[in-house]
PDB file of C-alpha atoms in Angstrom:
ATOM      1  CA  MET A   1       0.000   0.000   0.000  1.00 64.00           C
ATOM      2  CA  ASP A   2       1.417   3.296  -0.963  1.00 74.00           C
ATOM      3  CA  GLN A   3       1.433   6.401   1.125  1.00 73.00           C
ATOM      4  CA  GLY A   4      -1.603   7.929  -0.561  1.00 72.00           C
ATOM      5  CA  ASP A   5      -3.749   4.886   0.173  1.00 70.00           C
ATOM      6  CA  ALA A   6      -2.507   4.776   3.744  1.00 70.00           C
ATOM      7  CA  ALA A   7      -3.338   8.432   4.178  1.00 69.00           C
ATOM      8  CA  VAL A   8      -6.868   7.838   2.817  1.00 66.00           C
ATOM      9  CA  TRP A   9      -7.335   4.866   5.117  1.00 67.00           C
ATOM     10  CA  ALA A  10      -5.999   6.800   8.075  1.00 66.00           C
ATOM     11  CA  ALA A  11      -8.276   9.709   7.282  1.00 68.00           C
ATOM     12  CA  ALA A  12     -11.286   7.379   6.945  1.00 68.00           C
ATOM     13  CA  ILE A  13     -10.510   5.608  10.210  1.00 70.00           C
ATOM     14  CA  THR A  14      -9.892   8.921  11.972  1.00 74.00           C
ATOM     15  CA  GLY A  15     -13.111  10.326  10.551  1.00 69.00           C
ATOM     16  CA  GLY A  16     -15.038   7.217  11.627  1.00 71.00           C
ATOM     17  CA  VAL A  17     -13.559   7.343  15.100  1.00 68.00           C
ATOM     18  CA  GLY A  18     -14.281  11.068  15.210  1.00 72.00           C
ATOM     19  CA  ALA A  19     -17.868  10.453  14.126  1.00 73.00           C
ATOM     20  CA  ILE A  20     -18.273   7.728  16.736  1.00 78.00           C
ATOM     21  CA  GLY A  21     -16.733  10.066  19.325  1.00 72.00           C
ATOM     22  CA  ALA A  22     -19.085  12.860  18.243  1.00 73.00           C
ATOM     23  CA  VAL A  23     -22.108  10.548  18.563  1.00 71.00           C
ATOM     24  CA  CYS A  24     -20.918   9.403  21.985  1.00 73.00           C
ATOM     25  CA  ALA A  25     -20.274  13.005  23.061  1.00 74.00           C
ATOM     26  CA  TYR A  26     -23.723  13.992  21.798  1.00 75.00           C
ATOM     27  CA  ALA A  27     -25.358  11.128  23.734  1.00 73.00           C
ATOM     28  CA  ALA A  28     -23.359  11.965  26.855  1.00 74.00           C
ATOM     29  CA  GLY A  29     -24.239  15.645  26.534  1.00 77.00           C
ATOM     30  CA  LYS A  30     -27.886  14.786  26.057  1.00 72.00           C
ATOM     31  CA  ALA A  31     -27.845  12.523  29.143  1.00 73.00           C
ATOM     32  CA  GLN A  32     -26.040  15.210  31.118  1.00 77.00           C
ATOM     33  CA  ALA A  33     -28.590  17.807  30.023  1.00 72.00           C
ATOM     34  CA  ARG A  34     -31.450  15.482  31.053  1.00 77.00           C
ATOM     35  CA  GLY A  35     -29.766  14.979  34.403  1.00 76.00           C
ATOM     36  CA  MET A  36     -29.316  18.703  34.859  1.00 76.00           C
ATOM     37  CA  ILE A  37     -32.948  19.375  33.932  1.00 75.00           C
ATOM     38  CA  GLU A  38     -34.135  16.705  36.383  1.00 77.00           C
ATOM     39  CA  GLY A  39     -31.858  18.197  39.042  1.00 76.00           C
ATOM     40  CA  VAL A  40     -33.324  21.649  38.433  1.00 71.00           C
ATOM     41  CA  ARG A  41     -36.850  20.195  38.612  1.00 75.00           C
ATOM     42  CA  LEU A  42     -36.045  18.527  41.925  1.00 78.00           C
ATOM     43  CA  GLN A  43     -34.512  21.722  43.236  1.00 79.00           C
ATOM     44  CA  LEU A  44     -37.531  23.775  42.171  1.00 77.00           C
ATOM     45  CA  ARG A  45     -39.911  21.235  43.714  1.00 78.00           C
ATOM     46  CA  GLY A  46     -37.940  21.372  46.944  1.00 77.00           C
ATOM     47  CA  GLU A  47     -37.873  25.163  46.929  1.00 79.00           C
ATOM     48  CA  ARG A  48     -41.618  25.261  46.252  1.00 78.00           C
ATOM     49  CA  GLU A  49     -42.315  22.858  49.125  1.00 78.00           C
ATOM     50  CA  ALA A  50     -40.081  24.922  51.398  1.00 79.00           C
ATOM     51  CA  ALA A  51     -41.893  28.113  50.368  1.00 78.00           C
ATOM     52  CA  VAL A  52     -45.306  26.511  50.954  1.00 78.00           C
ATOM     53  CA  TRP A  53     -44.168  25.160  54.330  1.00 82.00           C
ATOM     54  CA  SER A  54     -42.782  28.569  55.274  1.00 85.00           C
ATOM     55  CA  SER A  55     -46.028  30.254  54.243  1.00 83.00           C
ATOM     56  CA  GLN A  56     -48.030  27.800  56.313  1.00 85.00           C
ATOM     57  CA  ARG A  57     -45.733  28.219  59.306  1.00 88.00           C
ATOM     58  CA  ASP A  58     -46.137  31.998  59.052  1.00 90.00           C
ATOM     59  CA  ALA A  59     -49.932  31.647  58.837  1.00 88.00           C
ATOM     60  CA  PHE A  60     -50.005  29.342  61.880  1.00 89.00           C
ATOM     61  CA  ALA A  61     -47.718  31.701  63.815  1.00 91.00           C
ATOM     62  CA  GLY A  62     -49.684  34.784  62.776  1.00 92.00           C
ATOM     63  CA  PHE A  63     -52.972  33.257  63.894  1.00 93.00           C
ATOM     64  CA  LEU A  64     -51.517  32.028  67.184  1.00 93.00           C
ATOM     65  CA  THR A  65     -50.016  35.453  67.851  1.00 95.00           C
ATOM     66  CA  ALA A  66     -53.301  37.194  67.017  1.00 95.00           C
ATOM     67  CA  ILE A  67     -55.333  34.955  69.303  1.00 95.00           C
ATOM     68  CA  ASP A  68     -52.816  35.335  72.149  1.00 95.00           C
ATOM     69  CA  ILE A  69     -52.857  39.118  71.795  1.00 96.00           C
ATOM     70  CA  PHE A  70     -56.668  39.087  71.693  1.00 96.00           C
ATOM     71  CA  GLN A  71     -56.892  37.041  74.908  1.00 95.00           C
ATOM     72  CA  ALA A  72     -54.367  39.269  76.647  1.00 95.00           C
ATOM     73  CA  SER A  73     -56.182  42.432  75.525  1.00 95.00           C
ATOM     74  CA  VAL A  74     -59.542  41.215  76.881  1.00 93.00           C
ATOM     75  CA  LEU A  75     -57.992  40.282  80.210  1.00 92.00           C
ATOM     76  CA  HIS A  76     -56.134  43.592  80.322  1.00 91.00           C
ATOM     77  CA  ALA A  77     -59.319  45.527  79.556  1.00 90.00           C
ATOM     78  CA  GLN A  78     -61.176  43.596  82.237  1.00 87.00           C
ATOM     79  CA  GLY A  79     -58.449  44.508  84.716  1.00 85.00           C
ATOM     80  CA  VAL A  80     -58.546  48.184  83.722  1.00 87.00           C
ATOM     81  CA  ILE A  81     -62.332  48.248  84.182  1.00 84.00           C
ATOM     82  CA  VAL A  82     -61.991  46.691  87.633  1.00 80.00           C
ATOM     83  CA  GLN A  83     -59.296  49.229  88.493  1.00 82.00           C
ATOM     84  CA  HIS A  84     -61.556  52.043  87.346  1.00 81.00           C
ATOM     85  CA  PHE A  85     -64.743  51.029  89.133  1.00 77.00           C
ATOM     86  CA  GLN A  86     -63.447  49.169  92.152  1.00 77.00           C
ATOM     87  CA  ASP A  87     -59.978  50.478  92.951  1.00 75.00           C
ATOM     88  CA  GLN A  88     -60.369  53.944  91.415  1.00 78.00           C
ATOM     89  CA  THR A  89     -56.822  53.670  89.986  1.00 78.00           C
ATOM     90  CA  ALA A  90     -57.729  53.850  86.288  1.00 74.00           C
ATOM     91  CA  THR A  91     -59.651  56.545  84.453  1.00 80.00           C
ATOM     92  CA  GLY A  92     -62.824  56.044  82.460  1.00 79.00           C
ATOM     93  CA  GLU A  93     -60.860  56.993  79.352  1.00 87.00           C
ATOM     94  CA  GLU A  94     -58.340  54.226  80.045  1.00 87.00           C
ATOM     95  CA  ALA A  95     -61.172  51.734  80.476  1.00 84.00           C
ATOM     96  CA  THR A  96     -62.859  52.840  77.248  1.00 87.00           C
ATOM     97  CA  SER A  97     -59.558  52.677  75.389  1.00 91.00           C
ATOM     98  CA  ALA A  98     -58.846  49.176  76.706  1.00 91.00           C
ATOM     99  CA  VAL A  99     -62.287  47.950  75.586  1.00 90.00           C
ATOM    100  CA  ALA A 100     -61.738  49.450  72.121  1.00 94.00           C
ATOM    101  CA  ALA A 101     -58.322  47.764  71.923  1.00 95.00           C
ATOM    102  CA  ALA A 102     -59.857  44.364  72.760  1.00 94.00           C
ATOM    103  CA  LYS A 103     -62.428  44.802  69.980  1.00 94.00           C
ATOM    104  CA  GLN A 104     -59.674  45.834  67.544  1.00 96.00           C
ATOM    105  CA  HIS A 105     -57.592  42.800  68.450  1.00 96.00           C
ATOM    106  CA  TYR A 106     -60.580  40.588  67.644  1.00 96.00           C
ATOM    107  CA  LYS A 107     -60.689  42.166  64.167  1.00 96.00           C
ATOM    108  CA  GLU A 108     -56.965  41.445  63.780  1.00 95.00           C
ATOM    109  CA  LEU A 109     -57.672  37.845  64.787  1.00 95.00           C
ATOM    110  CA  LEU A 110     -60.192  37.656  61.928  1.00 94.00           C
ATOM    111  CA  LEU A 111     -57.564  38.967  59.495  1.00 93.00           C
ATOM    112  CA  ALA A 112     -55.047  36.371  60.679  1.00 92.00           C
ATOM    113  CA  ARG A 113     -57.698  33.697  60.168  1.00 91.00           C
ATOM    114  CA  ALA A 114     -58.236  34.927  56.610  1.00 89.00           C
ATOM    115  CA  SER A 115     -54.532  34.412  55.995  1.00 86.00           C
ATOM    116  CA  MET A 116     -54.903  30.874  57.328  1.00 86.00           C
ATOM    117  CA  LEU A 117     -57.706  30.199  54.832  1.00 86.00           C
ATOM    118  CA  LEU A 118     -55.329  31.060  51.998  1.00 85.00           C
ATOM    119  CA  SER A 119     -52.293  29.220  53.309  1.00 84.00           C
ATOM    120  CA  VAL A 120     -53.264  25.935  54.928  1.00 83.00           C
ATOM    121  CA  SER A 121     -55.389  22.861  54.297  1.00 82.00           C
ATOM    122  CA  ALA A 122     -59.162  23.037  54.628  1.00 83.00           C
ATOM    123  CA  GLU A 123     -58.971  20.852  57.737  1.00 82.00           C
ATOM    124  CA  ASP A 124     -56.503  23.177  59.454  1.00 79.00           C
ATOM    125  CA  ALA A 125     -58.545  26.214  58.430  1.00 81.00           C
ATOM    126  CA  ASP A 126     -61.742  24.640  59.791  1.00 83.00           C
ATOM    127  CA  GLU A 127     -60.129  24.296  63.197  1.00 83.00           C
ATOM    128  CA  THR A 128     -59.519  28.044  63.255  1.00 89.00           C
ATOM    129  CA  GLU A 129     -63.277  28.526  62.779  1.00 90.00           C
ATOM    130  CA  ASP A 130     -63.868  26.823  66.121  1.00 90.00           C
ATOM    131  CA  LEU A 131     -61.296  29.059  67.804  1.00 93.00           C
ATOM    132  CA  LYS A 132     -62.790  32.147  66.168  1.00 93.00           C
ATOM    133  CA  ASP A 133     -66.186  31.154  67.590  1.00 94.00           C
ATOM    134  CA  LEU A 134     -64.717  30.639  71.071  1.00 95.00           C
ATOM    135  CA  ALA A 135     -62.972  34.019  70.853  1.00 95.00           C
ATOM    136  CA  TYR A 136     -66.204  35.696  69.749  1.00 95.00           C
ATOM    137  CA  GLU A 137     -68.111  34.155  72.669  1.00 95.00           C
ATOM    138  CA  PHE A 138     -65.403  35.410  75.045  1.00 94.00           C
ATOM    139  CA  LEU A 139     -65.617  38.874  73.476  1.00 94.00           C
ATOM    140  CA  GLU A 140     -69.434  38.909  73.742  1.00 93.00           C
ATOM    141  CA  ARG A 141     -69.340  38.041  77.460  1.00 91.00           C
ATOM    142  CA  PHE A 142     -66.691  40.716  77.941  1.00 89.00           C
ATOM    143  CA  ILE A 143     -68.797  43.322  76.116  1.00 89.00           C
ATOM    144  CA  GLU A 144     -71.737  42.446  78.402  1.00 88.00           C
ATOM    145  CA  PHE A 145     -69.409  42.878  81.369  1.00 84.00           C
ATOM    146  CA  SER A 146     -68.043  46.196  80.132  1.00 83.00           C
ATOM    147  CA  ALA A 147     -71.557  47.572  79.469  1.00 83.00           C
ATOM    148  CA  ASP A 148     -72.404  47.463  83.181  1.00 77.00           C
ATOM    149  CA  PRO A 149     -69.278  46.456  85.061  1.00 71.00           C
ATOM    150  CA  GLN A 150     -70.434  47.613  88.499  1.00 66.00           C
ATOM    151  CA  GLN A 151     -72.951  44.762  88.608  1.00 67.00           C
ATOM    152  CA  HIS A 152     -70.263  42.209  87.787  1.00 59.00           C
ATOM    153  CA  LEU A 153     -67.263  43.278  89.845  1.00 67.00           C
ATOM    154  CA  SER A 154     -67.743  40.329  92.150  1.00 69.00           C
ATOM    155  CA  PHE A 155     -66.084  37.313  90.635  1.00 68.00           C
ATOM    156  CA  ASN A 156     -69.024  35.124  91.654  1.00 77.00           C
ATOM    157  CA  THR A 157     -71.675  36.656  89.417  1.00 80.00           C
ATOM    158  CA  PRO A 158     -73.117  34.507  86.618  1.00 84.00           C
ATOM    159  CA  LEU A 159     -71.537  36.728  83.960  1.00 83.00           C
ATOM    160  CA  SER A 160     -68.115  36.646  85.614  1.00 81.00           C
ATOM    161  CA  LEU A 161     -68.321  32.860  85.783  1.00 85.00           C
ATOM    162  CA  GLN A 162     -69.378  32.715  82.110  1.00 89.00           C
ATOM    163  CA  MET A 163     -66.422  34.911  81.154  1.00 88.00           C
ATOM    164  CA  GLU A 164     -64.086  32.661  83.096  1.00 90.00           C
ATOM    165  CA  ARG A 165     -65.541  29.564  81.386  1.00 93.00           C
ATOM    166  CA  CYS A 166     -65.151  31.237  77.975  1.00 93.00           C
ATOM    167  CA  GLU A 167     -61.540  32.114  78.748  1.00 93.00           C
ATOM    168  CA  VAL A 168     -60.759  28.551  79.839  1.00 95.00           C
ATOM    169  CA  ASN A 169     -62.490  27.073  76.760  1.00 96.00           C
ATOM    170  CA  LEU A 170     -60.539  29.401  74.482  1.00 95.00           C
ATOM    171  CA  ARG A 171     -57.226  28.699  76.226  1.00 95.00           C
ATOM    172  CA  GLU A 172     -57.790  24.929  76.012  1.00 95.00           C
ATOM    173  CA  GLY A 173     -58.877  25.197  72.371  1.00 94.00           C
ATOM    174  CA  VAL A 174     -55.758  27.171  71.540  1.00 94.00           C
ATOM    175  CA  GLY A 175     -53.642  24.543  73.300  1.00 94.00           C
ATOM    176  CA  ARG A 176     -55.178  21.707  71.257  1.00 92.00           C
ATOM    177  CA  TRP A 177     -54.906  23.703  68.034  1.00 91.00           C
ATOM    178  CA  THR A 178     -51.278  24.626  68.737  1.00 91.00           C
ATOM    179  CA  ARG A 179     -50.307  20.991  69.333  1.00 91.00           C
ATOM    180  CA  ARG A 180     -51.971  19.977  66.065  1.00 87.00           C
ATOM    181  CA  ALA A 181     -50.333  22.834  64.137  1.00 88.00           C
ATOM    182  CA  ARG A 182     -46.935  21.951  65.578  1.00 89.00           C
ATOM    183  CA  ALA A 183     -47.408  18.308  64.603  1.00 87.00           C
ATOM    184  CA  ALA A 184     -48.549  19.256  61.102  1.00 83.00           C
ATOM    185  CA  LEU A 185     -45.478  21.405  60.576  1.00 85.00           C
ATOM    186  CA  SER A 186     -42.964  18.998  62.085  1.00 84.00           C
ATOM    187  CA  ASP A 187     -44.373  15.981  60.235  1.00 76.00           C
ATOM    188  CA  GLY A 188     -44.355  17.853  56.978  1.00 69.00           C
ATOM    189  CA  ALA A 189     -48.084  17.221  56.714  1.00 51.00           C
ATOM    190  CA  ALA A 190     -48.613  20.945  56.339  1.00 43.00           C
ATOM    191  CA  VAL A 191     -47.146  20.745  52.843  1.00 48.00           C
ATOM    192  CA  ARG A 192     -50.260  19.357  51.250  1.00 46.00           C
ATOM    193  CA  THR A 193     -52.556  20.937  48.795  1.00 41.00           C
ATOM    194  CA  ARG A 194     -55.677  22.605  49.980  1.00 41.00           C
ATOM    195  CA  THR A 195     -58.793  20.571  49.240  1.00 39.00           C
TER     196      THR A 195
END
């Protein structure tokens, strides 16, 4: 075989090997691209789940904070009213302001519940309905008390006992709800779609 034929054969073999290498490189690149795309999908899914979980955690925390502030504001207002009428250490303006603050905190509780409706499962949102009802009952008894507090300054009156029962029911309801919310978040069950 002369040099020309050898060069042609060498070029053909090199071209064939190059073509095979190009096909292999193409297949490897395609597989790598698929792997990268799947990796990005997994990352996005994980980031989405983390964002949903974070949103739910914030909704749970916001509602819990709102209900705690509401309870504290009612109890504070009750104390200010007692100080005004019984101890004469608070002014009527302070009592009126404390009652208005308790009512405002109930409205903020309703807003926090609305956030829950948008962020958590229907089951978790339904449980906030029960707490909202307990809070409203507590507020109603308090409003009755604040309308004529001098008749109810004794802690043994029927209305005072009803207020105390409402407070206990709300506190226990919040405790049950908090345990369930904590379990939902720690188990990852909070990252489920709303039905």
